[in-house]
Amino acid sequence: MEQIKTSFDFEKPLAELVQQIEKVKQVADKTKVDMSATLAELEDKLGQTQKTLYSNLTGWQKVQMSRHAERPQTLDYISMICDDFIEMHGDRTVGDDKAIIGGFATIDGQTVMVIGHQKGKNTKERQYRNFGMANPEGYRKALRLMRLAEKFNKPVISFIDTMGAYPGLEAEERGQGEAIARNLLEMSVLKVPIICFVVGEGASGGALGIGIGDKVYMLEHTWYSVISPESCSSILWRSWDYKEKAAECLKLTSDDMFKNKLIDGIIKEPLGGAHQNPEQMAGTIKKQILDDLKVLTKEKTEKMITARIDKFCAMGVVVEG
C-alpha cells in the first residue's frame, strides 16, 4: 500500500486512506495489539475506492493522468519491451531532433523499427528533448527510419506522446506542415506492418505525424485530439479557465475515440495508471505487439495497404465543391 503514488486533487481520498492504513500499522507496531481486522477493512475500502475512482475519470482527469511526471515514456518502454535497441540519428538534411527517437530493436527475437516521442523526465532532459515537441527534421528522421524498415522488410512500432509539433518560427520556415503531411502520405502506403500506441498525450499533427498504422491503440488514461483542452479553451473562451469543459467537448478520451471508430482498441492500464506498475504496462503492450505481428506479417502487402487506407478514409467524408 505504501507504493501507491497520488499526485492529483481527485486522488485525495486515496491518499487519506493510505495515511489511515499507515497510522494503524504504526499503532499496531508500538502497542503490539492485533489490528489485522481494521487493516483488512481499510485495505478493502482502498481497493474499492481505487476501482470506482479510476473507472469514472472525466476527460480532464485523463489528460492529467497522461501528463503524470512518472508516467513511462518511449525509452522506458523500449528498455522493458525490447531485447536490444540501436538508436539511429539525423534526417540527413538538417540535424538530429532529440524529441523523436528511433532505431532497430528486437522483441522476442523479432527485429522491428521502433519510433517514438521522448519528453524527458526532469527539467534538463525536457529542455534537451524540447518537451517532446518535434521539429520538421524529427518527422523527416522518422520517415527515413520507416523507409529503412521497409527496405529490410521489418515492422514499425510507434509510440506517441507529444503536446504537439513544435510551433516555433524556425520550424515553420523549415516546412513543419509539409514534413507531417509527407509522413501521412508515406505511412499510408508503407509496405510493412505499422502498429501505433498513444502512450501519453496525442496532440494534433504532432501525434498524427507518426500515427498512421494498421493498428492504432490508446492506453486507457491517454488522450488524442486535434488540440489540447487548454488551447481550445483559450480560443473559444479567451481563457484557460474552461479547460475542463473543453476536454469534455473535444471527446478526446480513449473511450470516446474507440466509440467513434478512430482507434482499433484500448490498452488497459494497471489500477491507478501506467506509472503505478510500468513493468506490467510494458508487458501488456508487448503482448499486443506480438499478437498483432503474428497476423499482420502473414497478410499480403497489397491487401494490408488497402485495408490501412480504407480504415482512415472511412473516418471522414470530404465533399469537393
GROMACS .gro file of C-alpha atoms in nm:
model
  321
    1MET     CA    1   0.000   0.000   0.000
    2GLU     CA    2   0.291   0.236   0.063
    3GLN     CA    3   0.376   0.228  -0.308
    4ILE     CA    4   0.051   0.395  -0.420
    5LYS     CA    5   0.151   0.730  -0.569
    6THR     CA    6  -0.104   1.011  -0.558
    7SER     CA    7  -0.047   1.338  -0.741
    8PHE     CA    8  -0.378   1.499  -0.829
    9ASP     CA    9  -0.664   1.658  -0.634
   10PHE     CA   10  -0.909   1.387  -0.739
   11GLU     CA   11  -0.679   1.127  -0.578
   12LYS     CA   12  -0.706   1.282  -0.230
   13PRO     CA   13  -0.949   1.015  -0.099
   14LEU     CA   14  -0.685   0.752  -0.178
   15ALA     CA   15  -0.409   0.950  -0.005
   16GLU     CA   16  -0.624   0.981   0.308
   17LEU     CA   17  -0.691   0.607   0.317
   18VAL     CA   18  -0.321   0.529   0.271
   19GLN     CA   19  -0.241   0.761   0.564
   20GLN     CA   20  -0.500   0.586   0.780
   21ILE     CA   21  -0.351   0.247   0.697
   22GLU     CA   22  -0.003   0.372   0.787
   23LYS     CA   23  -0.126   0.508   1.121
   24VAL     CA   24  -0.296   0.180   1.208
   25LYS     CA   25   0.026  -0.009   1.123
   26GLN     CA   26   0.230   0.224   1.343
   27VAL     CA   27  -0.013   0.182   1.635
   28ALA     CA   28  -0.002  -0.197   1.591
   29ASP     CA   29   0.380  -0.195   1.595
   30LYS     CA   30   0.401   0.021   1.907
   31THR     CA   31   0.126  -0.140   2.112
   32LYS     CA   32   0.163  -0.497   1.979
   33VAL     CA   33  -0.219  -0.505   1.950
   34ASP     CA   34  -0.371  -0.717   1.672
   35MET     CA   35  -0.512  -0.464   1.422
   36SER     CA   36  -0.540  -0.708   1.131
   37ALA     CA   37  -0.921  -0.678   1.109
   38THR     CA   38  -0.904  -0.297   1.089
   39LEU     CA   39  -0.622  -0.313   0.833
   40ALA     CA   40  -0.813  -0.559   0.618
   41GLU     CA   41  -1.120  -0.337   0.627
   42LEU     CA   42  -0.922  -0.026   0.531
   43GLU     CA   43  -0.732  -0.205   0.255
   44ASP     CA   44  -1.057  -0.340   0.112
   45LYS     CA   45  -1.203   0.011   0.121
   46LEU     CA   46  -0.891   0.144  -0.053
   47GLY     CA   47  -0.921  -0.115  -0.331
   48GLN     CA   48  -1.288  -0.038  -0.386
   49THR     CA   49  -1.221   0.338  -0.388
   50GLN     CA   50  -0.945   0.292  -0.644
   51LYS     CA   51  -1.166   0.090  -0.877
   52THR     CA   52  -1.451   0.339  -0.852
   53LEU     CA   53  -1.228   0.644  -0.892
   54TYR     CA   54  -1.022   0.531  -1.191
   55SER     CA   55  -1.316   0.383  -1.379
   56ASN     CA   56  -1.504   0.715  -1.370
   57LEU     CA   57  -1.239   0.970  -1.465
   58THR     CA   58  -1.350   1.280  -1.655
   59GLY     CA   59  -1.185   1.391  -1.979
   60TRP     CA   60  -0.972   1.648  -1.797
   61GLN     CA   61  -0.868   1.399  -1.530
   62LYS     CA   62  -0.748   1.161  -1.803
   63VAL     CA   63  -0.549   1.447  -1.955
   64GLN     CA   64  -0.386   1.497  -1.614
   65MET     CA   65  -0.310   1.125  -1.586
   66SER     CA   66  -0.147   1.125  -1.931
   67ARG     CA   67   0.091   1.400  -1.811
   68HIS     CA   68   0.198   1.233  -1.486
   69ALA     CA   69   0.566   1.307  -1.424
   70GLU     CA   70   0.645   0.940  -1.357
   71ARG     CA   71   0.447   0.800  -1.649
   72PRO     CA   72   0.662   0.568  -1.866
   73GLN     CA   73   0.789   0.723  -2.189
   74THR     CA   74   0.919   0.575  -2.514
   75LEU     CA   75   1.270   0.496  -2.386
   76ASP     CA   76   1.120   0.328  -2.079
   77TYR     CA   77   0.903   0.104  -2.294
   78ILE     CA   78   1.193   0.024  -2.525
   79SER     CA   79   1.410  -0.085  -2.231
   80MET     CA   80   1.130  -0.302  -2.086
   81ILE     CA   81   0.990  -0.450  -2.409
   82CYS     CA   82   1.291  -0.485  -2.638
   83ASP     CA   83   1.584  -0.724  -2.602
   84ASP     CA   84   1.817  -0.464  -2.754
   85PHE     CA   85   1.797  -0.126  -2.926
   86ILE     CA   86   2.026   0.053  -3.170
   87GLU     CA   87   1.931   0.421  -3.185
   88MET     CA   88   1.972   0.594  -3.520
   89HIS     CA   89   2.018   0.967  -3.558
   90GLY     CA   90   1.956   1.250  -3.802
   91ASP     CA   91   1.740   1.324  -4.104
   92ARG     CA   92   2.044   1.355  -4.338
   93THR     CA   93   1.944   1.714  -4.416
   94VAL     CA   94   1.928   1.945  -4.114
   95GLY     CA   95   2.016   1.765  -3.792
   96ASP     CA   96   1.911   1.519  -3.524
   97ASP     CA   97   1.585   1.607  -3.349
   98LYS     CA   98   1.601   1.479  -2.991
   99ALA     CA   99   1.221   1.497  -2.948
  100ILE     CA  100   1.179   1.189  -3.167
  101ILE     CA  101   1.391   0.880  -3.118
  102GLY     CA  102   1.409   0.568  -3.330
  103GLY     CA  103   1.612   0.267  -3.429
  104PHE     CA  104   1.615  -0.107  -3.483
  105ALA     CA  105   1.527  -0.330  -3.190
  106THR     CA  106   1.437  -0.692  -3.128
  107ILE     CA  107   1.129  -0.819  -2.944
  108ASP     CA  108   1.145  -1.187  -2.859
  109GLY     CA  109   1.396  -1.233  -3.139
  110GLN     CA  110   1.190  -1.044  -3.397
  111THR     CA  111   1.352  -0.733  -3.547
  112VAL     CA  112   1.139  -0.418  -3.558
  113MET     CA  113   1.187  -0.046  -3.614
  114VAL     CA  114   1.079   0.149  -3.304
  115ILE     CA  115   0.997   0.520  -3.334
  116GLY     CA  116   0.851   0.749  -3.067
  117HIS     CA  117   0.833   1.085  -2.896
  118GLN     CA  118   1.050   1.140  -2.589
  119LYS     CA  119   0.956   1.423  -2.349
  120GLY     CA  120   1.219   1.379  -2.079
  121LYS     CA  121   1.175   1.321  -1.705
  122ASN     CA  122   1.331   1.632  -1.548
  123THR     CA  123   1.389   1.996  -1.644
  124LYS     CA  124   1.728   1.932  -1.806
  125GLU     CA  125   1.601   1.634  -2.006
  126ARG     CA  126   1.286   1.816  -2.113
  127GLN     CA  127   1.485   2.108  -2.247
  128TYR     CA  128   1.715   1.864  -2.429
  129ARG     CA  129   1.414   1.683  -2.578
  130ASN     CA  130   1.224   2.008  -2.646
  131PHE     CA  131   0.941   1.872  -2.428
  132GLY     CA  132   0.866   1.606  -2.691
  133MET     CA  133   0.768   1.869  -2.949
  134ALA     CA  134   0.936   1.768  -3.274
  135ASN     CA  135   1.074   1.995  -3.544
  136PRO     CA  136   1.042   1.906  -3.915
  137GLU     CA  137   1.374   1.720  -3.901
  138GLY     CA  138   1.222   1.492  -3.637
  139TYR     CA  139   0.944   1.383  -3.870
  140ARG     CA  140   1.190   1.352  -4.158
  141LYS     CA  141   1.413   1.135  -3.939
  142ALA     CA  142   1.112   0.920  -3.856
  143LEU     CA  143   1.030   0.886  -4.226
  144ARG     CA  144   1.391   0.796  -4.309
  145LEU     CA  145   1.379   0.519  -4.049
  146MET     CA  146   1.044   0.392  -4.174
  147ARG     CA  147   1.180   0.370  -4.528
  148LEU     CA  148   1.480   0.183  -4.389
  149ALA     CA  149   1.243  -0.059  -4.217
  150GLU     CA  150   1.060  -0.104  -4.546
  151LYS     CA  151   1.388  -0.172  -4.728
  152PHE     CA  152   1.472  -0.457  -4.489
  153ASN     CA  153   1.107  -0.570  -4.453
  154LYS     CA  154   1.082  -0.501  -4.080
  155PRO     CA  155   0.762  -0.390  -3.898
  156VAL     CA  156   0.734  -0.040  -3.749
  157ILE     CA  157   0.626   0.020  -3.388
  158SER     CA  158   0.530   0.378  -3.300
  159PHE     CA  159   0.491   0.533  -2.951
  160ILE     CA  160   0.300   0.863  -2.949
  161ASP     CA  161   0.339   1.110  -2.662
  162THR     CA  162   0.354   1.478  -2.751
  163MET     CA  163   0.186   1.810  -2.676
  164GLY     CA  164   0.212   1.880  -3.048
  165ALA     CA  165   0.466   1.956  -3.316
  166TYR     CA  166   0.697   2.246  -3.228
  167PRO     CA  167   0.517   2.571  -3.328
  168GLY     CA  168   0.824   2.795  -3.348
  169LEU     CA  169   0.903   3.022  -3.643
  170GLU     CA  170   1.213   2.824  -3.741
  171ALA     CA  171   1.006   2.503  -3.756
  172GLU     CA  172   0.758   2.666  -3.991
  173GLU     CA  173   1.042   2.802  -4.202
  174ARG     CA  174   1.182   2.451  -4.244
  175GLY     CA  175   0.844   2.312  -4.352
  176GLN     CA  176   0.669   2.172  -4.046
  177GLY     CA  177   0.336   2.122  -4.223
  178GLU     CA  178   0.496   1.961  -4.528
  179ALA     CA  179   0.701   1.723  -4.315
  180ILE     CA  180   0.394   1.597  -4.127
  181ALA     CA  181   0.186   1.575  -4.446
  182ARG     CA  182   0.464   1.378  -4.616
  183ASN     CA  183   0.466   1.130  -4.328
  184LEU     CA  184   0.090   1.082  -4.354
  185LEU     CA  185   0.123   1.007  -4.724
  186GLU     CA  186   0.422   0.776  -4.694
  187MET     CA  187   0.293   0.585  -4.390
  188SER     CA  188  -0.035   0.522  -4.572
  189VAL     CA  189   0.143   0.315  -4.836
  190LEU     CA  190   0.441   0.178  -4.640
  191LYS     CA  191   0.490  -0.186  -4.736
  192VAL     CA  192   0.548  -0.318  -4.384
  193PRO     CA  193   0.312  -0.350  -4.084
  194ILE     CA  194   0.276  -0.042  -3.863
  195ILE     CA  195   0.146  -0.061  -3.505
  196CYS     CA  196   0.090   0.267  -3.315
  197PHE     CA  197   0.036   0.326  -2.945
  198VAL     CA  198  -0.073   0.654  -2.784
  199VAL     CA  199   0.112   0.615  -2.451
  200GLY     CA  200   0.061   0.968  -2.318
  201GLU     CA  201  -0.056   1.281  -2.493
  202GLY     CA  202  -0.167   1.267  -2.855
  203ALA     CA  203  -0.197   1.625  -2.970
  204SER     CA  204  -0.274   1.738  -3.322
  205GLY     CA  205  -0.047   1.680  -3.622
  206GLY     CA  206   0.247   1.631  -3.388
  207ALA     CA  207   0.094   1.298  -3.289
  208LEU     CA  208  -0.053   1.211  -3.627
  209GLY     CA  209   0.287   1.255  -3.793
  210ILE     CA  210   0.386   0.909  -3.665
  211GLY     CA  211   0.031   0.782  -3.609
  212ILE     CA  212  -0.085   0.620  -3.933
  213GLY     CA  213  -0.091   0.245  -3.876
  214ASP     CA  214  -0.256  -0.086  -3.948
  215LYS     CA  215  -0.337  -0.094  -3.577
  216VAL     CA  216  -0.370   0.219  -3.364
  217TYR     CA  217  -0.419   0.179  -2.989
  218MET     CA  218  -0.460   0.415  -2.697
  219LEU     CA  219  -0.363   0.335  -2.342
  220GLU     CA  220  -0.661   0.368  -2.108
  221HIS     CA  221  -0.567   0.702  -1.948
  222THR     CA  222  -0.445   0.891  -2.255
  223TRP     CA  223  -0.595   1.144  -2.496
  224TYR     CA  224  -0.587   1.204  -2.870
  225SER     CA  225  -0.723   1.521  -3.028
  226VAL     CA  226  -0.666   1.798  -3.282
  227ILE     CA  227  -0.597   2.041  -2.997
  228SER     CA  228  -0.522   2.040  -2.626
  229PRO     CA  229  -0.802   2.139  -2.382
  230GLU     CA  230  -0.605   2.449  -2.272
  231SER     CA  231  -0.557   2.574  -2.627
  232CYS     CA  232  -0.918   2.500  -2.714
  233SER     CA  233  -1.031   2.692  -2.406
  234SER     CA  234  -0.810   2.990  -2.489
  235ILE     CA  235  -0.951   3.007  -2.844
  236LEU     CA  236  -1.319   2.964  -2.760
  237TRP     CA  237  -1.337   3.141  -2.423
  238ARG     CA  238  -1.022   3.357  -2.434
  239SER     CA  239  -0.910   3.191  -2.111
  240TRP     CA  240  -0.761   2.861  -1.984
  241ASP     CA  241  -1.024   2.854  -1.708
  242TYR     CA  242  -1.258   2.641  -1.920
  243LYS     CA  243  -1.011   2.364  -1.995
  244GLU     CA  244  -1.222   2.105  -1.810
  245LYS     CA  245  -1.527   2.193  -2.020
  246ALA     CA  246  -1.315   2.189  -2.337
  247ALA     CA  247  -1.182   1.841  -2.250
  248GLU     CA  248  -1.538   1.708  -2.231
  249CYS     CA  249  -1.646   1.880  -2.554
  250LEU     CA  250  -1.346   1.751  -2.751
  251LYS     CA  251  -1.432   1.384  -2.682
  252LEU     CA  252  -1.061   1.307  -2.658
  253THR     CA  253  -1.051   1.007  -2.424
  254SER     CA  254  -0.974   0.652  -2.533
  255ASP     CA  255  -1.338   0.553  -2.476
  256ASP     CA  256  -1.461   0.837  -2.699
  257MET     CA  257  -1.207   0.761  -2.970
  258PHE     CA  258  -1.292   0.391  -2.974
  259LYS     CA  259  -1.665   0.464  -2.977
  260ASN     CA  260  -1.614   0.689  -3.280
  261LYS     CA  261  -1.409   0.417  -3.455
  262LEU     CA  262  -1.096   0.634  -3.470
  263ILE     CA  263  -0.873   0.377  -3.299
  264ASP     CA  264  -0.857  -0.004  -3.308
  265GLY     CA  265  -0.856  -0.070  -2.936
  266ILE     CA  266  -0.790   0.043  -2.580
  267ILE     CA  267  -0.497  -0.099  -2.382
  268LYS     CA  268  -0.594  -0.147  -2.017
  269GLU     CA  269  -0.361   0.019  -1.767
  270PRO     CA  270  -0.267  -0.107  -1.420
  271LEU     CA  271  -0.501   0.022  -1.149
  272GLY     CA  272  -0.408   0.385  -1.088
  273GLY     CA  273  -0.229   0.436  -1.419
  274ALA     CA  274   0.076   0.312  -1.609
  275HIS     CA  275   0.313   0.482  -1.362
  276GLN     CA  276   0.191   0.259  -1.078
  277ASN     CA  277   0.331  -0.053  -1.246
  278PRO     CA  278   0.540   0.024  -1.558
  279GLU     CA  279   0.658  -0.338  -1.597
  280GLN     CA  280   0.301  -0.465  -1.611
  281MET     CA  281   0.209  -0.193  -1.861
  282ALA     CA  282   0.507  -0.279  -2.081
  283GLY     CA  283   0.418  -0.648  -2.066
  284THR     CA  284   0.063  -0.574  -2.184
  285ILE     CA  285   0.191  -0.365  -2.476
  286LYS     CA  286   0.449  -0.629  -2.568
  287LYS     CA  287   0.180  -0.899  -2.582
  288GLN     CA  288  -0.035  -0.679  -2.806
  289ILE     CA  289   0.259  -0.615  -3.041
  290LEU     CA  290   0.344  -0.985  -3.071
  291ASP     CA  291  -0.021  -1.085  -3.120
  292ASP     CA  292  -0.069  -0.829  -3.398
  293LEU     CA  293   0.258  -0.910  -3.573
  294LYS     CA  294   0.159  -1.276  -3.595
  295VAL     CA  295  -0.141  -1.169  -3.804
  296LEU     CA  296  -0.004  -0.870  -3.995
  297THR     CA  297   0.318  -1.034  -4.111
  298LYS     CA  298   0.114  -1.308  -4.281
  299GLU     CA  299  -0.102  -1.066  -4.481
  300LYS     CA  300  -0.030  -0.985  -4.843
  301THR     CA  301   0.126  -0.639  -4.878
  302GLU     CA  302  -0.134  -0.503  -5.121
  303LYS     CA  303  -0.422  -0.621  -4.902
  304MET     CA  304  -0.261  -0.470  -4.590
  305ILE     CA  305  -0.206  -0.131  -4.753
  306THR     CA  306  -0.560  -0.123  -4.897
  307ALA     CA  307  -0.708  -0.203  -4.555
  308ARG     CA  308  -0.495   0.069  -4.393
  309ILE     CA  309  -0.605   0.333  -4.643
  310ASP     CA  310  -0.969   0.227  -4.628
  311LYS     CA  311  -0.966   0.246  -4.248
  312PHE     CA  312  -0.852   0.609  -4.241
  313CYS     CA  313  -1.068   0.713  -4.539
  314ALA     CA  314  -1.373   0.580  -4.352
  315MET     CA  315  -1.310   0.823  -4.066
  316GLY     CA  316  -1.449   1.123  -4.252
  317VAL     CA  317  -1.609   1.236  -4.574
  318VAL     CA  318  -1.477   1.513  -4.796
  319VAL     CA  319  -1.715   1.675  -5.041
  320GLU     CA  320  -1.546   1.884  -5.309
  321GLY     CA  321  -1.750   2.186  -5.412
   0.00000   0.00000   0.00000
